[in-house]
Amino acid sequence: MQPALSLTSQQQQWLTAAIDAAHLGGRVLQDWIGRFSVREKSRANLVTEADEASQAVIVQSLKNRFPEHGFLGEESLNERSTETEAFWVTDPLDGTSNYVHGFPYYCVSIALSVGGRVEVGVIYDPTRDETFAAVFGRGATLNGVIISTSGETQLGSAMAMASLPVATDPENPAVKRFLRALTQLQTVQRSGSAALNLAYVACGRIDAFWSSSLHPWDVAAGSLLVTEASGIMTNLTGGEFDIFVPSLLAASTATLQQELLIALR
């Protein structure tokens, strides 16, 4: 089902391409279940044949439609220059550790940046067949239905997710931040997929998410989903969010965002 958004023809082309590519990547991930091998990029930072196979079909699908566009992605993908006006930001498997262990919380994330602004974002969860989609200025959907954040304003009633650095230690500031928040929120979880966390903030399943250790491909699509679903995206000091800076706070409302800024100090 195509998202129920009012789009220009150019926006529709971009969005359709992103959805089609995400679904192709998701099918590859499901096909590889039970037959992939795993290696480490760094300590506890895994990559599988499925990541690479998913990325290959995503990139080829998008190149077929937009040969002039550049690419930036997790698996050593950087096909862009300072002159590249439009480029796709792709994560062919966000939540690799979950995928490897058979925990069904992983996804494909695809975004299009044009002129320095994320214009389109798509996150596809192949285990639930859920397609989250957003277009700048046009709203956000889940399987074609318009979505919005939960509207939660109270810290003590909120459910939040947090990302912690890979192979971290107890003295890491991110761990201390997590523990501070744990005593003030109703519940805090660590899920293993930043992209899905952002999608879940956008559709109201959780109320907030924060991180200080993510990459552009982890957050580009999800950050657009949150803002187009009436959520708030800032960095961890309350300043402007930038996909290239690893500092992120997503919240359902401005009130909750302000409370979280205090709680996370």
Short mmCIF file of C-alpha atoms in Angstrom, two decimals:
data_model
loop_
_atom_site.label_atom_id
_atom_site.label_comp_id
_atom_site.label_asym_id
_atom_site.label_seq_id
_atom_site.Cartn_x
_atom_site.Cartn_y
_atom_site.Cartn_z
CA MET A 1 0.00 0.00 0.00
CA GLN A 2 1.34 3.43 -0.93
CA PRO A 3 1.48 6.08 1.79
CA ALA A 4 -1.58 8.35 1.99
CA LEU A 5 0.41 11.57 1.61
CA SER A 6 -0.22 14.46 -0.77
CA LEU A 7 2.97 14.54 -2.82
CA THR A 8 4.45 16.21 -5.86
CA SER A 9 5.39 13.91 -8.72
CA GLN A 10 9.08 14.23 -7.79
CA GLN A 11 8.40 13.37 -4.15
CA GLN A 12 6.30 10.41 -5.20
CA GLN A 13 9.10 9.12 -7.41
CA TRP A 14 11.62 9.40 -4.58
CA LEU A 15 9.32 7.78 -2.05
CA THR A 16 8.24 4.93 -4.30
CA ALA A 17 11.88 4.19 -5.11
CA ALA A 18 12.82 4.18 -1.42
CA ILE A 19 9.94 1.88 -0.47
CA ASP A 20 10.67 -0.53 -3.31
CA ALA A 21 14.38 -0.66 -2.43
CA ALA A 22 13.65 -1.16 1.28
CA HIS A 23 11.32 -4.04 0.52
CA LEU A 24 13.93 -5.63 -1.74
CA GLY A 25 16.52 -5.34 1.01
CA GLY A 26 14.11 -6.74 3.58
CA ARG A 27 13.37 -9.77 1.44
CA VAL A 28 17.10 -10.45 1.11
CA LEU A 29 17.50 -10.34 4.90
CA GLN A 30 14.70 -12.84 5.38
CA ASP A 31 16.09 -15.11 2.67
CA TRP A 32 19.49 -15.20 4.40
CA ILE A 33 18.13 -16.26 7.80
CA GLY A 34 19.78 -19.49 8.90
CA ARG A 35 22.50 -19.52 6.25
CA PHE A 36 24.70 -16.46 6.80
CA SER A 37 28.16 -16.26 8.32
CA VAL A 38 29.25 -13.53 10.72
CA ARG A 39 32.43 -11.54 11.22
CA GLU A 40 33.38 -8.63 13.45
CA LYS A 41 34.15 -5.16 12.10
CA SER A 42 35.33 -4.30 15.62
CA ARG A 43 34.71 -5.65 19.09
CA ALA A 44 31.03 -6.73 19.23
CA ASN A 45 30.31 -4.81 15.99
CA LEU A 46 29.03 -7.49 13.64
CA VAL A 47 28.55 -7.72 9.89
CA THR A 48 26.98 -10.59 7.96
CA GLU A 49 26.68 -11.67 4.36
CA ALA A 50 23.06 -10.59 4.68
CA ASP A 51 24.08 -6.95 5.34
CA GLU A 52 26.15 -6.87 2.19
CA ALA A 53 23.62 -8.70 0.01
CA SER A 54 20.85 -6.37 1.20
CA GLN A 55 22.96 -3.30 0.50
CA ALA A 56 23.80 -4.53 -3.00
CA VAL A 57 20.16 -4.88 -4.07
CA ILE A 58 19.19 -1.56 -2.45
CA VAL A 59 21.93 0.38 -4.19
CA GLN A 60 21.31 -1.27 -7.55
CA SER A 61 17.58 -0.57 -7.35
CA LEU A 62 18.13 3.10 -6.58
CA LYS A 63 20.92 3.50 -9.16
CA ASN A 64 18.63 2.11 -11.84
CA ARG A 65 16.17 4.95 -11.16
CA PHE A 66 18.54 7.76 -10.20
CA PRO A 67 21.98 7.14 -11.74
CA GLU A 68 23.06 10.71 -10.92
CA HIS A 69 22.53 10.31 -7.17
CA GLY A 70 25.26 9.54 -4.66
CA PHE A 71 25.27 7.04 -1.80
CA LEU A 72 26.36 6.90 1.83
CA GLY A 73 25.94 3.68 3.80
CA GLU A 74 27.14 1.50 6.62
CA GLU A 75 28.99 -1.22 4.75
CA SER A 76 31.90 0.88 3.42
CA LEU A 77 29.60 2.75 1.05
CA ASN A 78 30.54 6.33 0.19
CA GLU A 79 29.80 7.23 -3.42
CA ARG A 80 29.45 11.00 -3.26
CA SER A 81 31.53 14.14 -3.61
CA THR A 82 31.27 17.73 -2.46
CA GLU A 83 29.36 18.40 -5.68
CA THR A 84 26.76 15.69 -5.04
CA GLU A 85 23.43 17.46 -4.59
CA ALA A 86 21.34 14.37 -3.84
CA PHE A 87 22.48 11.20 -2.11
CA TRP A 88 20.86 8.18 -0.50
CA VAL A 89 21.74 7.29 3.10
CA THR A 90 21.24 3.56 3.58
CA ASP A 91 21.47 1.03 6.35
CA PRO A 92 20.72 -2.38 4.83
CA LEU A 93 20.42 -4.01 8.26
CA ASP A 94 19.97 -1.88 11.35
CA GLY A 95 20.07 -4.22 14.33
CA THR A 96 22.64 -6.73 13.11
CA SER A 97 23.23 -8.28 16.54
CA ASN A 98 19.50 -8.83 16.94
CA TYR A 99 19.35 -10.40 13.49
CA VAL A 100 22.27 -12.71 14.22
CA HIS A 101 20.63 -13.94 17.44
CA GLY A 102 17.19 -14.39 15.91
CA PHE A 103 15.68 -11.52 17.90
CA PRO A 104 13.07 -9.95 15.58
CA TYR A 105 13.89 -6.27 16.04
CA TYR A 106 15.82 -5.14 12.98
CA CYS A 107 15.05 -3.23 9.80
CA VAL A 108 16.16 -1.60 6.57
CA SER A 109 16.58 2.18 6.68
CA ILE A 110 16.76 4.42 3.60
CA ALA A 111 16.77 8.22 3.36
CA LEU A 112 17.33 10.72 0.58
CA SER A 113 19.23 13.94 1.30
CA VAL A 114 18.88 16.76 -1.23
CA GLY A 115 20.74 20.02 -0.81
CA GLY A 116 21.65 19.19 2.77
CA ARG A 117 18.10 18.33 3.88
CA VAL A 118 16.57 14.89 4.37
CA GLU A 119 13.61 14.83 1.98
CA VAL A 120 12.47 11.22 2.21
CA GLY A 121 12.79 8.56 4.88
CA VAL A 122 11.68 4.92 4.81
CA ILE A 123 12.14 2.23 7.45
CA TYR A 124 11.00 -1.30 6.67
CA ASP A 125 10.59 -4.01 9.31
CA PRO A 126 10.49 -7.29 7.37
CA THR A 127 9.48 -9.45 10.33
CA ARG A 128 6.24 -7.48 10.82
CA ASP A 129 5.89 -6.28 7.22
CA GLU A 130 5.68 -2.70 8.47
CA THR A 131 6.70 0.19 6.24
CA PHE A 132 7.28 3.54 7.93
CA ALA A 133 7.54 6.42 5.46
CA ALA A 134 7.95 10.20 5.63
CA VAL A 135 8.39 13.07 3.19
CA PHE A 136 9.60 16.47 4.31
CA GLY A 137 6.67 18.78 4.97
CA ARG A 138 4.10 16.12 4.04
CA GLY A 139 3.74 13.91 7.12
CA ALA A 140 4.54 10.33 8.08
CA THR A 141 2.76 7.01 7.66
CA LEU A 142 2.81 3.39 8.75
CA ASN A 143 1.60 1.03 6.02
CA GLY A 144 -0.19 3.93 4.38
CA VAL A 145 -1.92 5.28 7.49
CA ILE A 146 -0.95 8.70 8.86
CA ILE A 147 0.89 8.45 12.20
CA SER A 148 1.77 10.80 15.04
CA THR A 149 3.69 10.57 18.27
CA SER A 150 2.07 9.54 21.55
CA GLY A 151 1.74 13.08 22.87
CA GLU A 152 3.22 12.03 26.21
CA THR A 153 4.40 14.95 28.34
CA GLN A 154 5.21 13.36 31.70
CA LEU A 155 8.62 11.88 32.42
CA GLY A 156 7.26 9.46 35.00
CA SER A 157 4.74 8.03 32.54
CA ALA A 158 7.08 7.74 29.57
CA MET A 159 8.67 4.69 27.98
CA ALA A 160 12.03 5.43 26.39
CA MET A 161 14.79 3.70 24.45
CA ALA A 162 18.50 4.44 24.63
CA SER A 163 21.48 3.46 22.49
CA LEU A 164 24.76 2.74 24.23
CA PRO A 165 28.16 2.51 22.50
CA VAL A 166 29.29 -0.90 21.30
CA ALA A 167 31.40 -2.78 23.88
CA THR A 168 31.14 0.05 26.39
CA ASP A 169 32.26 0.14 30.04
CA PRO A 170 30.56 1.31 33.28
CA GLU A 171 32.43 4.62 33.32
CA ASN A 172 31.24 5.70 29.89
CA PRO A 173 29.16 8.92 30.09
CA ALA A 174 26.44 7.24 28.04
CA VAL A 175 26.07 4.51 30.66
CA LYS A 176 25.87 7.06 33.46
CA ARG A 177 23.27 9.01 31.48
CA PHE A 178 21.25 5.81 31.06
CA LEU A 179 21.33 5.11 34.79
CA ARG A 180 20.25 8.65 35.68
CA ALA A 181 17.26 8.39 33.36
CA LEU A 182 16.36 4.94 34.66
CA THR A 183 15.26 6.37 37.99
CA GLN A 184 13.04 9.07 36.47
CA LEU A 185 11.26 7.48 33.50
CA GLN A 186 8.59 4.83 33.82
CA THR A 187 10.79 2.45 31.86
CA VAL A 188 13.99 2.61 29.78
CA GLN A 189 15.03 -0.10 27.33
CA ARG A 190 17.98 -0.79 25.06
CA SER A 191 16.70 -2.42 21.89
CA GLY A 192 19.58 -2.72 19.43
CA SER A 193 17.98 -0.89 16.48
CA ALA A 194 18.13 2.90 16.48
CA ALA A 195 16.13 3.21 13.27
CA LEU A 196 13.22 1.20 14.64
CA ASN A 197 13.39 3.14 17.90
CA LEU A 198 12.87 6.37 15.96
CA ALA A 199 10.05 4.81 13.94
CA TYR A 200 8.41 3.74 17.20
CA VAL A 201 8.66 7.26 18.61
CA ALA A 202 7.02 8.50 15.42
CA CYS A 203 4.05 6.11 15.66
CA GLY A 204 3.59 6.48 19.42
CA ARG A 205 4.74 3.05 20.58
CA ILE A 206 7.47 4.63 22.69
CA ASP A 207 7.79 8.20 23.91
CA ALA A 208 11.48 9.04 23.59
CA PHE A 209 14.88 7.86 22.37
CA TRP A 210 18.38 9.19 22.82
CA SER A 211 21.94 8.34 21.80
CA SER A 212 25.45 9.75 21.58
CA SER A 213 27.02 7.08 19.38
CA LEU A 214 25.12 6.80 16.10
CA HIS A 215 25.96 7.34 12.42
CA PRO A 216 24.03 9.12 9.64
CA TRP A 217 22.68 5.85 8.22
CA ASP A 218 21.27 4.91 11.64
CA VAL A 219 19.23 8.09 12.03
CA ALA A 220 18.57 9.87 8.72
CA ALA A 221 15.27 8.20 7.87
CA GLY A 222 14.04 7.91 11.46
CA SER A 223 14.71 11.54 12.33
CA LEU A 224 12.47 12.65 9.47
CA LEU A 225 9.76 10.23 10.60
CA VAL A 226 9.79 11.76 14.08
CA THR A 227 9.55 15.38 12.97
CA GLU A 228 6.91 14.64 10.34
CA ALA A 229 4.87 12.82 13.02
CA SER A 230 4.89 16.00 15.16
CA GLY A 231 7.72 14.85 17.40
CA ILE A 232 10.80 16.76 18.54
CA MET A 233 14.36 16.10 17.36
CA THR A 234 17.32 17.86 19.01
CA ASN A 235 20.82 17.01 20.09
CA LEU A 236 21.52 16.07 23.71
CA THR A 237 22.03 19.70 24.72
CA GLY A 238 18.80 20.87 23.14
CA GLY A 239 20.41 22.32 20.03
CA GLU A 240 19.68 21.62 16.38
CA PHE A 241 19.88 17.99 15.36
CA ASP A 242 22.36 17.05 12.63
CA ILE A 243 22.52 13.53 11.17
CA PHE A 244 26.32 13.84 10.94
CA VAL A 245 26.77 14.60 14.66
CA PRO A 246 26.36 11.65 17.08
CA SER A 247 24.07 13.42 19.55
CA LEU A 248 20.35 12.76 19.40
CA LEU A 249 17.24 13.21 21.51
CA ALA A 250 13.85 12.32 20.05
CA ALA A 251 10.70 12.96 22.06
CA SER A 252 6.96 12.84 21.58
CA THR A 253 6.45 16.43 22.73
CA ALA A 254 8.47 19.55 23.49
CA THR A 255 7.47 19.26 27.16
CA LEU A 256 8.87 15.75 27.46
CA GLN A 257 11.99 16.79 25.55
CA GLN A 258 12.67 19.57 28.06
CA GLU A 259 12.21 17.23 31.01
CA LEU A 260 14.55 14.70 29.43
CA LEU A 261 17.24 17.30 28.82
CA ILE A 262 17.29 17.93 32.55
CA ALA A 263 17.18 14.24 33.45
CA LEU A 264 20.06 13.36 31.12
CA ARG A 265 22.49 16.03 32.29
#
